[in-house]
Amino acid sequence: PLALSVHGPPGVGKSLAHALLAGALYNASEGADCPGSACPAYRVVFGADYTAQEREVQLVALRNALTGHLSRHPQALVVIEEYDKMDCAVRGVVRSLLDGGLTTTARGRYASSGGGGGVGEAALAEAFVGAAGAPAAQVSFADAIFVLESNVGYLEIYGDAEAQAANGSAALSAELYDRKLKDAVFGAWLRQGCESRVDSQRLLGLIDAFVPFAPLGRAHLEALAAKRLEARAARERALGRFELSWARGELEAHLASRAEYDADGGWAIEGAKEMDTIFSRHVSRPLRAWADARGIAEADAAAEAEADTARWRRRALEEAVAGALQVVTAAGREALHAAGALPPAGEEPSTGDAVTAGRNTVAPQEPLPHVRLEVVNGRVRAVDDDA
């Protein structure tokens, strides 16, 4: 199978990237339920989500979940979050998956194309026995994609980002980043002591690429705020509610300033995770109060969701992929275009275009009221815009 290890601090697009990757892989239409019914082969599991007391039960549950899913969906996208926190037995499960396929014998022992073995074999032997002691059927994982998500190596990523910010140095090459992250994971595994040094090196060799996601600074959050404001304006126009304008530059800077940053490098501690709360408090709340005062009804939930989806998913894919270092080649980008995850080259709508919201869209029959968001004494106010 193809195995990717993605690294970075919280809130920088790791989960968003694999969600959008699933949409591209399974040709999910914009607004489709993915993860969900539109992407049934997409599965997210956690590397460490159980206590010591329930370890054996959860190990069997993990085996059942993964082998059952892969037997139903040979071309699955399986995401293992926090895989750096896996204990030895769980890591043995993952190693057997990456090693080319899994089978069991009547005695319940496991084997892979690489032979298995190593520390944790006894626990794995128990895990791979069926509920009644019967062996599980052999499952092939050769066509699957595994994404291993980890926070290991984020200090190295931070260090490189701070060096770039301080002296304008160029970003590390993909090859150097791959080596630094692989060394960080290798060191963490050696300290855990699950297997021999040789076995740890062999497991690392089963991972095809180590991909960094850079931290987000104030400028990144300002850019994200600008895109969200553009999407909100397009949505409200498509729903026939009102035209939205704002003090460009000033409002984006104000929204970005509401996030919490570290003291050293100026990086957002939670990445973009805070932006939902910030946007709700400082944009949606004043707009709602302004609309209520003028008797403008709330949008139908279904229509609102449809109106949000088209522009946001297109642009989110661009941002999420751009967050990784040289991940998408020209050929890969063409494949994404062909899969419909990106619009055809040259057809990306301008930020001023209205989003097509589907059959629930209300076409405006008369000029829409205008509202403007302004920053006054450190607070965002929604006021009538006569322009």
XYZ file of C-alpha atoms in Angstrom:
387
model
C 0.000 0.000 0.000
C 0.905 3.672 -0.265
C 1.781 5.100 3.155
C 2.174 8.803 3.959
C 3.210 10.218 7.314
C 1.988 13.784 7.868
C 3.412 15.982 10.607
C 2.732 19.389 12.088
C 1.198 21.321 14.968
C -2.567 21.407 15.585
C -4.881 23.346 13.303
C -2.688 23.576 10.209
C -4.768 21.489 7.789
C -3.666 17.867 8.285
C -7.168 16.511 8.849
C -8.663 18.831 6.234
C -6.108 17.622 3.699
C -6.986 13.952 4.023
C -10.725 14.726 4.034
C -10.336 16.581 0.747
C -8.037 13.860 -0.565
C -10.861 11.388 0.046
C -13.255 13.593 -1.897
C -10.833 13.658 -4.830
C -10.049 9.932 -4.711
C -13.684 8.849 -4.680
C -14.933 11.577 -7.005
C -17.359 12.952 -4.453
C -19.377 15.848 -5.812
C -19.215 19.224 -4.135
C -21.351 19.250 -1.035
C -21.493 15.449 -0.830
C -21.354 13.627 2.486
C -17.609 12.962 2.740
C -16.659 11.556 5.151
C -19.910 9.628 4.988
C -22.022 7.911 2.364
C -20.251 9.574 -0.575
C -16.867 8.227 0.581
C -17.550 4.837 2.210
C -13.945 3.693 1.693
C -12.606 6.595 3.786
C -11.970 5.607 7.403
C -10.346 7.485 10.309
C -9.116 5.616 13.389
C -7.051 6.689 16.372
C -3.770 5.150 17.386
C -4.283 5.536 21.138
C -7.896 5.814 22.261
C -8.152 3.253 25.054
C -6.965 2.630 28.615
C -4.707 -0.196 29.804
C -7.682 -1.973 31.369
C -9.459 -2.360 28.037
C -6.321 -2.876 25.950
C -6.999 -6.452 24.805
C -10.626 -5.743 23.892
C -9.678 -2.620 21.958
C -6.824 -4.353 20.169
C -9.268 -6.923 18.818
C -11.719 -4.120 17.977
C -8.983 -2.278 16.059
C -8.094 -5.407 14.112
C -11.742 -6.062 13.307
C -12.339 -2.461 12.255
C -9.334 -2.280 9.937
C -9.514 -5.737 8.355
C -13.285 -5.518 7.991
C -13.066 -2.123 6.332
C -10.252 -3.145 3.995
C -12.006 -6.375 3.013
C -15.062 -4.327 1.975
C -13.009 -1.538 0.377
C -9.681 -2.790 -1.055
C -8.957 0.724 -2.390
C -9.555 2.349 0.968
C -8.118 5.535 2.394
C -7.325 4.743 6.032
C -6.191 7.561 8.314
C -4.554 6.691 11.635
C -4.432 9.800 13.799
C -1.915 10.218 16.607
C 0.000 7.178 15.447
C 3.023 8.416 17.414
C 1.064 7.577 20.588
C 0.408 3.948 19.662
C 1.636 1.322 22.098
C 3.772 -1.572 20.920
C 0.910 -3.980 20.188
C -1.065 -1.453 18.145
C 2.047 -0.467 16.221
C 2.491 -4.155 15.406
C -1.002 -4.171 13.903
C -0.169 -1.182 11.721
C 3.182 -2.659 10.725
C 1.508 -5.831 9.513
C -0.909 -3.743 7.439
C 1.855 -1.743 5.798
C 3.911 -4.858 5.194
C 1.825 -5.954 2.254
C -1.227 -7.783 3.557
C -2.442 -9.711 6.574
C -3.497 -13.292 7.151
C -4.025 -15.581 10.141
C -3.634 -19.308 10.689
C -5.836 -21.705 12.608
C -3.610 -21.149 15.618
C -4.343 -17.437 15.487
C -0.827 -16.340 14.647
C -0.329 -13.569 12.188
C 1.887 -13.326 9.157
C 2.529 -10.685 6.528
C 4.408 -10.668 3.282
C 7.451 -9.660 5.305
C 7.099 -12.452 7.854
C 5.958 -10.498 10.899
C 7.742 -11.387 14.112
C 9.352 -9.085 16.625
C 8.140 -7.703 19.924
C 4.392 -7.922 20.476
C 3.869 -11.068 18.384
C 2.029 -12.880 21.164
C -0.390 -10.017 21.648
C -0.933 -9.837 17.893
C -1.559 -13.555 17.745
C -4.405 -13.108 20.208
C -5.710 -10.036 18.433
C -5.974 -11.776 15.084
C -8.044 -14.705 16.321
C -11.727 -14.461 15.441
C -14.481 -14.248 18.036
C -14.802 -18.055 18.215
C -11.101 -18.781 17.760
C -11.443 -19.172 14.001
C -8.899 -17.487 11.740
C -9.812 -14.343 9.846
C -9.811 -14.446 6.079
C -6.808 -13.092 4.248
C -7.179 -9.491 3.196
C -5.079 -7.726 0.577
C -4.083 -4.135 1.302
C -1.903 -3.536 -1.759
C -4.285 -0.975 -3.291
C -5.013 0.931 -0.080
C -3.667 4.307 1.016
C -2.638 4.841 4.629
C -2.198 8.321 6.073
C -0.412 8.334 9.425
C -0.985 11.597 11.263
C 1.460 12.674 13.967
C 2.711 15.647 15.979
C 6.227 14.183 16.145
C 8.714 16.478 14.419
C 6.733 19.660 14.938
C 9.684 21.255 16.738
C 11.814 20.731 13.640
C 9.055 22.246 11.507
C 8.743 25.217 13.880
C 12.502 25.742 13.811
C 12.587 25.887 10.045
C 9.595 28.260 9.926
C 11.213 30.584 12.479
C 14.476 30.606 10.519
C 12.589 31.570 7.382
C 10.759 34.354 9.221
C 13.923 35.671 10.890
C 16.358 35.780 8.001
C 14.315 35.072 4.907
C 15.975 31.717 4.302
C 14.413 29.343 1.832
C 12.263 26.450 2.987
C 13.961 23.103 3.308
C 13.691 20.777 0.354
C 11.253 17.898 0.438
C 14.195 15.489 0.692
C 15.679 17.231 3.746
C 12.308 17.470 5.457
C 11.691 13.797 4.769
C 15.003 12.934 6.433
C 14.464 15.192 9.467
C 10.975 13.874 10.148
C 12.029 10.279 9.629
C 14.864 10.784 12.141
C 12.420 12.307 14.664
C 10.028 9.352 14.367
C 12.892 6.868 14.539
C 14.182 8.444 17.749
C 10.730 8.358 19.335
C 10.286 4.688 18.449
C 13.700 3.718 19.805
C 12.873 5.377 23.121
C 9.626 3.410 23.262
C 11.547 0.139 22.838
C 8.866 -1.886 21.040
C 11.232 -3.641 18.672
C 14.845 -3.816 17.639
C 16.607 -0.961 15.873
C 16.570 -2.969 12.641
C 12.824 -3.594 12.877
C 12.161 0.098 13.540
C 14.210 1.024 10.475
C 12.307 -1.526 8.433
C 8.965 -0.113 9.528
C 10.106 3.396 8.612
C 11.088 2.053 5.214
C 7.480 1.023 4.610
C 6.396 4.692 4.742
C 6.679 6.299 1.313
C 6.860 9.978 2.322
C 7.067 12.151 5.412
C 5.114 15.354 4.790
C 5.421 18.537 6.907
C 2.632 21.019 7.525
C 3.971 24.430 8.505
C 2.655 26.488 11.443
C 0.302 29.376 10.753
C 1.181 32.968 11.597
C -0.827 36.170 11.724
C -0.578 36.737 7.969
C -1.966 33.262 7.301
C -4.967 33.874 9.560
C -5.575 37.237 7.890
C -5.618 35.503 4.510
C -7.995 32.859 5.867
C -10.265 35.567 7.306
C -10.350 37.286 3.912
C -11.409 34.082 2.163
C -14.087 33.375 4.746
C -15.465 36.904 4.410
C -15.558 36.549 0.623
C -17.360 33.204 0.988
C -19.865 34.728 3.429
C -20.570 37.651 1.105
C -21.091 35.296 -1.855
C -23.379 33.060 0.192
C -25.595 35.883 1.415
C -25.857 37.241 -2.116
C -26.729 33.788 -3.488
C -29.401 33.363 -0.814
C -30.921 36.726 -1.704
C -30.513 38.180 1.815
C -28.105 41.130 1.565
C -24.916 42.497 0.041
C -21.947 42.506 2.406
C -18.916 44.782 2.399
C -16.232 45.545 4.976
C -13.153 47.611 5.663
C -10.772 45.436 3.689
C -7.501 44.770 5.412
C -8.634 46.316 8.675
C -11.291 43.713 9.469
C -9.079 40.800 8.453
C -6.302 42.089 10.724
C -8.763 42.531 13.594
C -10.084 38.978 13.257
C -6.580 37.518 13.100
C -5.593 39.484 16.212
C -8.278 37.669 18.225
C -6.329 34.389 17.986
C -3.758 33.351 20.594
C -0.108 33.378 19.522
C 3.052 32.049 21.116
C 5.523 34.486 22.607
C 8.502 33.593 20.413
C 7.709 33.118 16.763
C 4.284 34.674 16.502
C 2.644 31.417 15.457
C -1.008 30.748 16.213
C -1.062 28.223 19.069
C -4.197 26.488 17.789
C -3.516 27.169 14.129
C -6.771 27.911 12.324
C -8.938 26.093 14.870
C -9.894 29.318 16.631
C -11.198 30.933 13.459
C -14.617 29.273 13.689
C -15.243 30.787 17.124
C -13.731 34.132 16.149
C -15.805 34.344 12.987
C -18.991 33.404 14.822
C -18.455 35.996 17.545
C -17.115 38.892 15.497
C -18.851 38.432 12.122
C -21.937 36.228 12.373
C -23.217 37.730 15.617
C -23.235 41.408 14.472
C -24.669 40.409 11.086
C -27.443 38.446 12.769
C -28.321 41.391 15.003
C -28.380 43.742 11.991
C -30.576 41.349 9.972
C -32.991 40.778 12.878
C -33.430 44.512 13.345
C -34.489 44.821 9.687
C -36.734 41.767 9.600
C -34.480 39.772 7.281
C -35.327 36.109 7.808
C -32.734 33.475 8.557
C -31.705 31.399 5.553
C -33.099 27.907 5.136
C -30.533 25.508 6.607
C -30.330 23.303 3.517
C -29.940 26.254 1.183
C -27.343 27.803 3.462
C -25.294 24.624 3.524
C -25.402 24.284 -0.249
C -24.406 27.897 -0.751
C -21.421 27.491 1.565
C -20.020 24.389 -0.027
C -18.955 25.115 -3.597
C -16.506 27.973 -3.067
C -15.252 26.858 0.329
C -14.293 23.318 -0.726
C -12.479 24.510 -3.855
C -10.428 27.038 -1.964
C -9.868 24.851 1.096
C -8.307 22.169 -1.107
C -5.870 24.713 -2.547
C -4.886 25.892 0.941
C -4.623 22.457 2.531
C -2.420 21.092 -0.230
C -0.312 24.258 -0.249
C 0.340 23.723 3.458
C 2.385 20.608 2.709
C 5.808 20.890 1.141
C 5.864 20.037 -2.570
C 3.225 17.325 -2.149
C 1.238 17.859 -5.315
C 3.257 17.643 -8.505
C 2.041 18.965 -11.824
C 0.849 15.471 -12.710
C -0.916 15.159 -9.365
C -2.650 18.481 -9.886
C -3.883 17.341 -13.288
C -5.280 14.236 -11.611
C -7.114 16.378 -9.063
C -8.556 18.485 -11.869
C -9.645 15.345 -13.684
C -11.247 13.980 -10.504
C -13.285 17.151 -10.132
C -11.669 18.131 -6.826
C -10.401 21.284 -8.532
C -12.132 23.221 -11.287
C -10.588 22.924 -14.758
C -7.502 25.039 -15.221
C -8.431 28.633 -16.019
C -12.004 28.288 -14.771
C -11.524 29.176 -11.103
C -14.205 31.799 -10.368
C -13.134 35.195 -9.138
C -13.850 36.070 -5.534
C -16.563 38.398 -6.682
C -18.600 35.717 -8.421
C -21.738 34.473 -6.690
C -21.771 30.849 -5.587
C -24.378 28.676 -7.241
C -26.403 27.440 -4.290
C -28.584 24.854 -6.041
C -32.338 24.582 -6.299
C -32.886 26.161 -2.862
C -31.240 29.417 -3.913
C -33.567 32.410 -3.808
C -32.940 34.630 -6.817
C -33.169 38.282 -5.750
C -36.071 40.097 -7.400
C -35.080 43.572 -6.259
C -31.908 45.309 -5.053
C -30.653 43.733 -1.884
C -30.024 45.735 1.285
C -26.377 46.577 1.898
C -24.536 46.066 5.166
C -20.965 46.997 6.026
C -18.794 45.554 8.797
C -16.585 48.128 10.507
C -14.135 47.978 13.399
C -15.038 50.671 15.927
C -13.118 50.974 19.211
C -11.909 47.412 18.947
C -15.342 45.935 18.216
C -16.993 44.837 14.966
C -20.222 46.634 14.108
C -22.668 45.964 11.270
C -24.046 49.205 9.826
C -26.185 50.170 6.834
C -24.088 50.761 3.753
C -25.587 53.354 1.424
C -22.919 52.929 -1.246
